[in-house]
JSON list of C-alpha atoms in Angstrom, two decimals:
[
{"chain": "A", "resi": 1, "resn": "UNK", "atom": "CA", "xyz": [0.00, 0.00, 0.00]},
{"chain": "A", "resi": 2, "resn": "UNK", "atom": "CA", "xyz": [1.29, 3.44, -1.00]},
{"chain": "A", "resi": 3, "resn": "UNK", "atom": "CA", "xyz": [-1.21, 6.25, -0.54]},
{"chain": "A", "resi": 4, "resn": "UNK", "atom": "CA", "xyz": [0.84, 8.50, -2.83]},
{"chain": "A", "resi": 5, "resn": "UNK", "atom": "CA", "xyz": [0.55, 6.11, -5.77]},
{"chain": "A", "resi": 6, "resn": "UNK", "atom": "CA", "xyz": [-2.27, 5.60, -8.24]},
{"chain": "A", "resi": 7, "resn": "UNK", "atom": "CA", "xyz": [-4.87, 3.16, -6.84]},
{"chain": "A", "resi": 8, "resn": "UNK", "atom": "CA", "xyz": [-2.98, 3.37, -3.50]},
{"chain": "A", "resi": 9, "resn": "UNK", "atom": "CA", "xyz": [-1.18, 0.13, -4.27]},
{"chain": "A", "resi": 10, "resn": "UNK", "atom": "CA", "xyz": [2.01, -0.75, -6.11]},
{"chain": "A", "resi": 11, "resn": "UNK", "atom": "CA", "xyz": [2.57, -4.22, -7.52]},
{"chain": "A", "resi": 12, "resn": "UNK", "atom": "CA", "xyz": [6.02, -5.50, -6.62]},
{"chain": "A", "resi": 13, "resn": "UNK", "atom": "CA", "xyz": [6.02, -9.05, -7.97]},
{"chain": "A", "resi": 14, "resn": "UNK", "atom": "CA", "xyz": [4.20, -11.37, -10.33]},
{"chain": "A", "resi": 15, "resn": "UNK", "atom": "CA", "xyz": [4.55, -14.87, -11.65]},
{"chain": "A", "resi": 16, "resn": "UNK", "atom": "CA", "xyz": [3.08, -16.52, -14.70]},
{"chain": "A", "resi": 17, "resn": "UNK", "atom": "CA", "xyz": [3.06, -19.96, -16.27]},
{"chain": "A", "resi": 18, "resn": "UNK", "atom": "CA", "xyz": [3.07, -20.66, -19.98]},
{"chain": "A", "resi": 19, "resn": "UNK", "atom": "CA", "xyz": [1.27, -23.95, -20.60]},
{"chain": "A", "resi": 20, "resn": "UNK", "atom": "CA", "xyz": [-0.89, -25.61, -23.21]},
{"chain": "A", "resi": 21, "resn": "UNK", "atom": "CA", "xyz": [-3.36, -28.43, -22.55]},
{"chain": "A", "resi": 22, "resn": "UNK", "atom": "CA", "xyz": [-0.67, -31.13, -22.73]},
{"chain": "A", "resi": 23, "resn": "UNK", "atom": "CA", "xyz": [1.55, -29.20, -20.31]},
{"chain": "A", "resi": 24, "resn": "UNK", "atom": "CA", "xyz": [-1.35, -28.90, -17.87]},
{"chain": "A", "resi": 25, "resn": "UNK", "atom": "CA", "xyz": [-2.05, -32.64, -18.06]},
{"chain": "A", "resi": 26, "resn": "UNK", "atom": "CA", "xyz": [1.63, -33.28, -17.31]},
{"chain": "A", "resi": 27, "resn": "UNK", "atom": "CA", "xyz": [1.54, -30.80, -14.39]},
{"chain": "A", "resi": 28, "resn": "UNK", "atom": "CA", "xyz": [-1.54, -32.56, -12.98]},
{"chain": "A", "resi": 29, "resn": "UNK", "atom": "CA", "xyz": [0.25, -35.91, -13.15]},
{"chain": "A", "resi": 30, "resn": "UNK", "atom": "CA", "xyz": [3.32, -34.43, -11.43]},
{"chain": "A", "resi": 31, "resn": "UNK", "atom": "CA", "xyz": [1.14, -33.02, -8.66]},
{"chain": "A", "resi": 32, "resn": "UNK", "atom": "CA", "xyz": [-0.74, -36.30, -8.14]},
{"chain": "A", "resi": 33, "resn": "UNK", "atom": "CA", "xyz": [2.55, -38.23, -7.92]},
{"chain": "A", "resi": 34, "resn": "UNK", "atom": "CA", "xyz": [4.13, -35.57, -5.67]},
{"chain": "A", "resi": 35, "resn": "UNK", "atom": "CA", "xyz": [7.33, -35.54, -7.74]},
{"chain": "A", "resi": 36, "resn": "UNK", "atom": "CA", "xyz": [9.16, -32.34, -6.67]},
{"chain": "A", "resi": 37, "resn": "UNK", "atom": "CA", "xyz": [12.13, -32.99, -8.95]},
{"chain": "A", "resi": 38, "resn": "UNK", "atom": "CA", "xyz": [9.89, -33.27, -12.01]},
{"chain": "A", "resi": 39, "resn": "UNK", "atom": "CA", "xyz": [7.96, -30.17, -10.92]},
{"chain": "A", "resi": 40, "resn": "UNK", "atom": "CA", "xyz": [11.17, -28.13, -10.74]},
{"chain": "A", "resi": 41, "resn": "UNK", "atom": "CA", "xyz": [12.15, -29.34, -14.22]},
{"chain": "A", "resi": 42, "resn": "UNK", "atom": "CA", "xyz": [8.65, -28.54, -15.55]},
{"chain": "A", "resi": 43, "resn": "UNK", "atom": "CA", "xyz": [8.75, -25.04, -14.05]},
{"chain": "A", "resi": 44, "resn": "UNK", "atom": "CA", "xyz": [12.18, -24.21, -15.47]},
{"chain": "A", "resi": 45, "resn": "UNK", "atom": "CA", "xyz": [10.89, -23.22, -18.94]},
{"chain": "A", "resi": 46, "resn": "UNK", "atom": "CA", "xyz": [7.25, -22.57, -18.12]},
{"chain": "A", "resi": 47, "resn": "UNK", "atom": "CA", "xyz": [7.18, -20.51, -14.93]},
{"chain": "A", "resi": 48, "resn": "UNK", "atom": "CA", "xyz": [8.53, -16.97, -14.73]},
{"chain": "A", "resi": 49, "resn": "UNK", "atom": "CA", "xyz": [8.68, -14.54, -11.84]},
{"chain": "A", "resi": 50, "resn": "UNK", "atom": "CA", "xyz": [9.25, -10.80, -12.13]},
{"chain": "A", "resi": 51, "resn": "UNK", "atom": "CA", "xyz": [10.18, -8.89, -8.98]},
{"chain": "A", "resi": 52, "resn": "UNK", "atom": "CA", "xyz": [10.30, -5.11, -8.68]},
{"chain": "A", "resi": 53, "resn": "UNK", "atom": "CA", "xyz": [8.02, -2.15, -9.20]},
{"chain": "A", "resi": 54, "resn": "UNK", "atom": "CA", "xyz": [8.52, -2.63, -12.95]},
{"chain": "A", "resi": 55, "resn": "UNK", "atom": "CA", "xyz": [7.20, -6.22, -12.87]},
{"chain": "A", "resi": 56, "resn": "UNK", "atom": "CA", "xyz": [4.15, -5.38, -15.00]},
{"chain": "A", "resi": 57, "resn": "UNK", "atom": "CA", "xyz": [6.17, -3.57, -17.67]},
{"chain": "A", "resi": 58, "resn": "UNK", "atom": "CA", "xyz": [8.53, -6.57, -17.78]},
{"chain": "A", "resi": 59, "resn": "UNK", "atom": "CA", "xyz": [5.51, -8.86, -18.23]},
{"chain": "A", "resi": 60, "resn": "UNK", "atom": "CA", "xyz": [4.18, -6.65, -21.05]},
{"chain": "A", "resi": 61, "resn": "UNK", "atom": "CA", "xyz": [7.60, -6.76, -22.75]},
{"chain": "A", "resi": 62, "resn": "UNK", "atom": "CA", "xyz": [7.58, -10.55, -22.44]},
{"chain": "A", "resi": 63, "resn": "UNK", "atom": "CA", "xyz": [4.02, -10.78, -23.78]},
{"chain": "A", "resi": 64, "resn": "UNK", "atom": "CA", "xyz": [4.82, -8.63, -26.83]},
{"chain": "A", "resi": 65, "resn": "UNK", "atom": "CA", "xyz": [7.83, -10.82, -27.67]},
{"chain": "A", "resi": 66, "resn": "UNK", "atom": "CA", "xyz": [5.96, -14.06, -26.97]},
{"chain": "A", "resi": 67, "resn": "UNK", "atom": "CA", "xyz": [3.25, -13.12, -29.48]},
{"chain": "A", "resi": 68, "resn": "UNK", "atom": "CA", "xyz": [5.86, -13.15, -32.20]},
{"chain": "A", "resi": 69, "resn": "UNK", "atom": "CA", "xyz": [8.04, -16.00, -31.00]},
{"chain": "A", "resi": 70, "resn": "UNK", "atom": "CA", "xyz": [8.07, -18.25, -27.94]},
{"chain": "A", "resi": 71, "resn": "UNK", "atom": "CA", "xyz": [10.49, -21.07, -27.19]},
{"chain": "A", "resi": 72, "resn": "UNK", "atom": "CA", "xyz": [9.64, -23.81, -24.68]},
{"chain": "A", "resi": 73, "resn": "UNK", "atom": "CA", "xyz": [11.44, -27.14, -24.32]},
{"chain": "A", "resi": 74, "resn": "UNK", "atom": "CA", "xyz": [13.56, -26.31, -27.35]},
{"chain": "A", "resi": 75, "resn": "UNK", "atom": "CA", "xyz": [10.48, -25.86, -29.57]},
{"chain": "A", "resi": 76, "resn": "UNK", "atom": "CA", "xyz": [9.59, -22.51, -31.10]},
{"chain": "A", "resi": 77, "resn": "UNK", "atom": "CA", "xyz": [6.03, -21.40, -31.71]},
{"chain": "A", "resi": 78, "resn": "UNK", "atom": "CA", "xyz": [4.83, -18.24, -33.46]},
{"chain": "A", "resi": 79, "resn": "UNK", "atom": "CA", "xyz": [1.61, -16.21, -33.53]},
{"chain": "A", "resi": 80, "resn": "UNK", "atom": "CA", "xyz": [0.71, -17.28, -30.00]},
{"chain": "A", "resi": 81, "resn": "UNK", "atom": "CA", "xyz": [-2.60, -16.60, -28.31]},
{"chain": "A", "resi": 82, "resn": "UNK", "atom": "CA", "xyz": [-2.78, -16.43, -24.53]},
{"chain": "A", "resi": 83, "resn": "UNK", "atom": "CA", "xyz": [-5.58, -16.87, -22.01]},
{"chain": "A", "resi": 84, "resn": "UNK", "atom": "CA", "xyz": [-4.47, -15.04, -18.90]},
{"chain": "A", "resi": 85, "resn": "UNK", "atom": "CA", "xyz": [-6.09, -16.90, -16.03]},
{"chain": "A", "resi": 86, "resn": "UNK", "atom": "CA", "xyz": [-6.30, -15.28, -12.60]},
{"chain": "A", "resi": 87, "resn": "UNK", "atom": "CA", "xyz": [-8.01, -16.01, -9.32]},
{"chain": "A", "resi": 88, "resn": "UNK", "atom": "CA", "xyz": [-10.03, -13.04, -8.10]},
{"chain": "A", "resi": 89, "resn": "UNK", "atom": "CA", "xyz": [-8.42, -10.95, -10.83]},
{"chain": "A", "resi": 90, "resn": "UNK", "atom": "CA", "xyz": [-11.70, -9.16, -11.60]},
{"chain": "A", "resi": 91, "resn": "UNK", "atom": "CA", "xyz": [-11.42, -7.52, -8.18]},
{"chain": "A", "resi": 92, "resn": "UNK", "atom": "CA", "xyz": [-7.66, -6.99, -8.10]},
{"chain": "A", "resi": 93, "resn": "UNK", "atom": "CA", "xyz": [-5.04, -8.15, -10.64]},
{"chain": "A", "resi": 94, "resn": "UNK", "atom": "CA", "xyz": [-6.94, -7.18, -13.78]},
{"chain": "A", "resi": 95, "resn": "UNK", "atom": "CA", "xyz": [-6.94, -3.51, -12.73]},
{"chain": "A", "resi": 96, "resn": "UNK", "atom": "CA", "xyz": [-3.14, -3.41, -12.38]},
{"chain": "A", "resi": 97, "resn": "UNK", "atom": "CA", "xyz": [-2.62, -5.18, -15.70]},
{"chain": "A", "resi": 98, "resn": "UNK", "atom": "CA", "xyz": [-5.10, -3.01, -17.58]},
{"chain": "A", "resi": 99, "resn": "UNK", "atom": "CA", "xyz": [-3.51, 0.20, -16.25]},
{"chain": "A", "resi": 100, "resn": "UNK", "atom": "CA", "xyz": [-0.06, -1.01, -17.23]},
{"chain": "A", "resi": 101, "resn": "UNK", "atom": "CA", "xyz": [-1.27, -1.97, -20.71]},
{"chain": "A", "resi": 102, "resn": "UNK", "atom": "CA", "xyz": [-3.12, 1.30, -21.30]},
{"chain": "A", "resi": 103, "resn": "UNK", "atom": "CA", "xyz": [-0.21, 3.47, -20.21]},
{"chain": "A", "resi": 104, "resn": "UNK", "atom": "CA", "xyz": [2.75, 1.49, -21.57]},
{"chain": "A", "resi": 105, "resn": "UNK", "atom": "CA", "xyz": [3.04, 3.70, -24.69]},
{"chain": "A", "resi": 106, "resn": "UNK", "atom": "CA", "xyz": [3.72, 0.74, -26.96]},
{"chain": "A", "resi": 107, "resn": "UNK", "atom": "CA", "xyz": [2.47, 0.63, -30.54]},
{"chain": "A", "resi": 108, "resn": "UNK", "atom": "CA", "xyz": [2.49, -3.19, -30.51]},
{"chain": "A", "resi": 109, "resn": "UNK", "atom": "CA", "xyz": [-0.05, -3.34, -27.63]},
{"chain": "A", "resi": 110, "resn": "UNK", "atom": "CA", "xyz": [-3.73, -2.59, -28.20]},
{"chain": "A", "resi": 111, "resn": "UNK", "atom": "CA", "xyz": [-6.42, -3.10, -25.56]},
{"chain": "A", "resi": 112, "resn": "UNK", "atom": "CA", "xyz": [-10.09, -3.36, -26.55]},
{"chain": "A", "resi": 113, "resn": "UNK", "atom": "CA", "xyz": [-13.45, -4.66, -25.36]},
{"chain": "A", "resi": 114, "resn": "UNK", "atom": "CA", "xyz": [-13.04, -3.51, -21.76]},
{"chain": "A", "resi": 115, "resn": "UNK", "atom": "CA", "xyz": [-15.99, -4.72, -19.71]},
{"chain": "A", "resi": 116, "resn": "UNK", "atom": "CA", "xyz": [-16.78, -3.72, -16.13]},
{"chain": "A", "resi": 117, "resn": "UNK", "atom": "CA", "xyz": [-19.59, -5.07, -13.97]},
{"chain": "A", "resi": 118, "resn": "UNK", "atom": "CA", "xyz": [-20.09, -2.68, -11.06]},
{"chain": "A", "resi": 119, "resn": "UNK", "atom": "CA", "xyz": [-16.62, -2.49, -9.47]},
{"chain": "A", "resi": 120, "resn": "UNK", "atom": "CA", "xyz": [-15.24, -5.61, -11.18]},
{"chain": "A", "resi": 121, "resn": "UNK", "atom": "CA", "xyz": [-13.08, -5.68, -14.30]},
{"chain": "A", "resi": 122, "resn": "UNK", "atom": "CA", "xyz": [-14.49, -8.73, -16.02]},
{"chain": "A", "resi": 123, "resn": "UNK", "atom": "CA", "xyz": [-12.90, -8.66, -19.46]},
{"chain": "A", "resi": 124, "resn": "UNK", "atom": "CA", "xyz": [-10.54, -7.00, -21.87]},
{"chain": "A", "resi": 125, "resn": "UNK", "atom": "CA", "xyz": [-8.77, -8.22, -24.98]},
{"chain": "A", "resi": 126, "resn": "UNK", "atom": "CA", "xyz": [-5.10, -7.61, -25.78]},
{"chain": "A", "resi": 127, "resn": "UNK", "atom": "CA", "xyz": [-4.10, -7.26, -29.45]},
{"chain": "A", "resi": 128, "resn": "UNK", "atom": "CA", "xyz": [-7.43, -8.67, -30.58]},
{"chain": "A", "resi": 129, "resn": "UNK", "atom": "CA", "xyz": [-6.67, -12.18, -29.32]},
{"chain": "A", "resi": 130, "resn": "UNK", "atom": "CA", "xyz": [-5.42, -12.51, -25.74]},
{"chain": "A", "resi": 131, "resn": "UNK", "atom": "CA", "xyz": [-8.12, -12.64, -23.10]},
{"chain": "A", "resi": 132, "resn": "UNK", "atom": "CA", "xyz": [-8.33, -12.58, -19.32]},
{"chain": "A", "resi": 133, "resn": "UNK", "atom": "CA", "xyz": [-10.31, -15.12, -17.33]},
{"chain": "A", "resi": 134, "resn": "UNK", "atom": "CA", "xyz": [-11.07, -14.97, -13.61]},
{"chain": "A", "resi": 135, "resn": "UNK", "atom": "CA", "xyz": [-11.38, -18.54, -12.35]},
{"chain": "A", "resi": 136, "resn": "UNK", "atom": "CA", "xyz": [-12.81, -17.23, -9.06]},
{"chain": "A", "resi": 137, "resn": "UNK", "atom": "CA", "xyz": [-15.99, -16.29, -10.92]},
{"chain": "A", "resi": 138, "resn": "UNK", "atom": "CA", "xyz": [-16.62, -19.99, -11.56]},
{"chain": "A", "resi": 139, "resn": "UNK", "atom": "CA", "xyz": [-15.63, -21.54, -8.23]},
{"chain": "A", "resi": 140, "resn": "UNK", "atom": "CA", "xyz": [-16.83, -21.09, -4.67]},
{"chain": "A", "resi": 141, "resn": "UNK", "atom": "CA", "xyz": [-14.37, -20.22, -1.92]},
{"chain": "A", "resi": 142, "resn": "UNK", "atom": "CA", "xyz": [-10.76, -19.15, -1.69]},
{"chain": "A", "resi": 143, "resn": "UNK", "atom": "CA", "xyz": [-7.87, -20.47, -3.75]},
{"chain": "A", "resi": 144, "resn": "UNK", "atom": "CA", "xyz": [-6.63, -22.36, -0.70]},
{"chain": "A", "resi": 145, "resn": "UNK", "atom": "CA", "xyz": [-10.09, -23.94, -0.22]},
{"chain": "A", "resi": 146, "resn": "UNK", "atom": "CA", "xyz": [-10.24, -24.95, -3.89]},
{"chain": "A", "resi": 147, "resn": "UNK", "atom": "CA", "xyz": [-6.77, -26.48, -3.80]},
{"chain": "A", "resi": 148, "resn": "UNK", "atom": "CA", "xyz": [-7.91, -28.67, -0.91]},
{"chain": "A", "resi": 149, "resn": "UNK", "atom": "CA", "xyz": [-11.23, -29.48, -2.63]},
{"chain": "A", "resi": 150, "resn": "UNK", "atom": "CA", "xyz": [-9.54, -30.48, -5.89]},
{"chain": "A", "resi": 151, "resn": "UNK", "atom": "CA", "xyz": [-6.78, -32.32, -3.99]},
{"chain": "A", "resi": 152, "resn": "UNK", "atom": "CA", "xyz": [-4.00, -30.11, -5.37]},
{"chain": "A", "resi": 153, "resn": "UNK", "atom": "CA", "xyz": [-0.96, -30.86, -3.20]},
{"chain": "A", "resi": 154, "resn": "UNK", "atom": "CA", "xyz": [2.49, -30.16, -4.59]},
{"chain": "A", "resi": 155, "resn": "UNK", "atom": "CA", "xyz": [1.26, -27.10, -6.50]},
{"chain": "A", "resi": 156, "resn": "UNK", "atom": "CA", "xyz": [-1.17, -25.89, -3.82]},
{"chain": "A", "resi": 157, "resn": "UNK", "atom": "CA", "xyz": [-1.30, -22.28, -2.71]},
{"chain": "A", "resi": 158, "resn": "UNK", "atom": "CA", "xyz": [1.17, -21.38, 0.01]},
{"chain": "A", "resi": 159, "resn": "UNK", "atom": "CA", "xyz": [1.31, -18.33, 2.25]},
{"chain": "A", "resi": 160, "resn": "UNK", "atom": "CA", "xyz": [3.39, -15.17, 2.41]},
{"chain": "A", "resi": 161, "resn": "UNK", "atom": "CA", "xyz": [3.62, -12.52, 5.12]},
{"chain": "A", "resi": 162, "resn": "UNK", "atom": "CA", "xyz": [2.26, -9.44, 3.31]},
{"chain": "A", "resi": 163, "resn": "UNK", "atom": "CA", "xyz": [2.39, -7.45, 6.57]},
{"chain": "A", "resi": 164, "resn": "UNK", "atom": "CA", "xyz": [6.16, -7.97, 6.65]},
{"chain": "A", "resi": 165, "resn": "UNK", "atom": "CA", "xyz": [6.38, -6.80, 3.04]},
{"chain": "A", "resi": 166, "resn": "UNK", "atom": "CA", "xyz": [4.38, -3.67, 3.91]},
{"chain": "A", "resi": 167, "resn": "UNK", "atom": "CA", "xyz": [6.61, -2.95, 6.91]},
{"chain": "A", "resi": 168, "resn": "UNK", "atom": "CA", "xyz": [9.72, -3.34, 4.75]},
{"chain": "A", "resi": 169, "resn": "UNK", "atom": "CA", "xyz": [8.21, -1.06, 2.09]},
{"chain": "A", "resi": 170, "resn": "UNK", "atom": "CA", "xyz": [7.47, 1.59, 4.72]},
{"chain": "A", "resi": 171, "resn": "UNK", "atom": "CA", "xyz": [11.12, 1.36, 5.83]},
{"chain": "A", "resi": 172, "resn": "UNK", "atom": "CA", "xyz": [12.40, 1.59, 2.22]},
{"chain": "A", "resi": 173, "resn": "UNK", "atom": "CA", "xyz": [13.85, -1.95, 2.36]},
{"chain": "A", "resi": 174, "resn": "UNK", "atom": "CA", "xyz": [11.30, -3.95, 0.35]},
{"chain": "A", "resi": 175, "resn": "UNK", "atom": "CA", "xyz": [13.18, -4.33, -2.94]},
{"chain": "A", "resi": 176, "resn": "UNK", "atom": "CA", "xyz": [16.39, -5.32, -1.18]},
{"chain": "A", "resi": 177, "resn": "UNK", "atom": "CA", "xyz": [14.43, -8.04, 0.65]},
{"chain": "A", "resi": 178, "resn": "UNK", "atom": "CA", "xyz": [12.49, -9.20, -2.43]},
{"chain": "A", "resi": 179, "resn": "UNK", "atom": "CA", "xyz": [15.29, -9.75, -4.94]},
{"chain": "A", "resi": 180, "resn": "UNK", "atom": "CA", "xyz": [15.96, -13.49, -5.01]},
{"chain": "A", "resi": 181, "resn": "UNK", "atom": "CA", "xyz": [13.63, -14.12, -2.05]},
{"chain": "A", "resi": 182, "resn": "UNK", "atom": "CA", "xyz": [12.80, -17.83, -2.35]},
{"chain": "A", "resi": 183, "resn": "UNK", "atom": "CA", "xyz": [9.72, -17.54, -0.09]},
{"chain": "A", "resi": 184, "resn": "UNK", "atom": "CA", "xyz": [8.16, -14.86, -2.32]},
{"chain": "A", "resi": 185, "resn": "UNK", "atom": "CA", "xyz": [9.06, -16.66, -5.53]},
{"chain": "A", "resi": 186, "resn": "UNK", "atom": "CA", "xyz": [7.62, -19.94, -4.21]},
{"chain": "A", "resi": 187, "resn": "UNK", "atom": "CA", "xyz": [4.46, -18.15, -3.04]},
{"chain": "A", "resi": 188, "resn": "UNK", "atom": "CA", "xyz": [3.94, -16.45, -6.42]},
{"chain": "A", "resi": 189, "resn": "UNK", "atom": "CA", "xyz": [4.70, -19.55, -8.44]},
{"chain": "A", "resi": 190, "resn": "UNK", "atom": "CA", "xyz": [2.48, -21.83, -6.39]},
{"chain": "A", "resi": 191, "resn": "UNK", "atom": "CA", "xyz": [-0.36, -19.34, -6.75]},
{"chain": "A", "resi": 192, "resn": "UNK", "atom": "CA", "xyz": [-0.24, -19.63, -10.54]},
{"chain": "A", "resi": 193, "resn": "UNK", "atom": "CA", "xyz": [0.62, -23.33, -10.61]},
{"chain": "A", "resi": 194, "resn": "UNK", "atom": "CA", "xyz": [-2.41, -24.10, -8.48]},
{"chain": "A", "resi": 195, "resn": "UNK", "atom": "CA", "xyz": [-4.69, -22.47, -11.05]}
]
């Protein structure tokens, strides 16, 4: 929380996973078997974490490049289309991403079809093809509750002390603490893996 910043909040980290249907089936099998070694190998090319107040602009840079060319497991694909899946994003994450996209001053990024429902940001389309999808709109309960309900184990949501992060931010020490912080990276990555 930063009352001097737009929306009174500043994103300081994000993680994302790049996966197609086959990758997700493999991830499900890894989770069921509880194979941590295989999970770490799977994450190596598919899971990315950006830390710092520029994390959204780094994600936008990645997204623009990935549209043109993306390499995973030694295979290159072009003209990619992404479904950006969040949990409770309509109430939180989508606002940060939309702001970053609208004000990034990039000619290769176009946002259209913005749809709000009361105070929720339900939909927008990036470059005429990438969409956002809030999984929370289709499930009951928290992400932690859903992980338990769907028996997600190895990839289940973990916890992170956001109060400590706020205290460090207030003291001007947050970025020093965050860079390479395994607890934060694990928290972020498990959040997106669990989806």
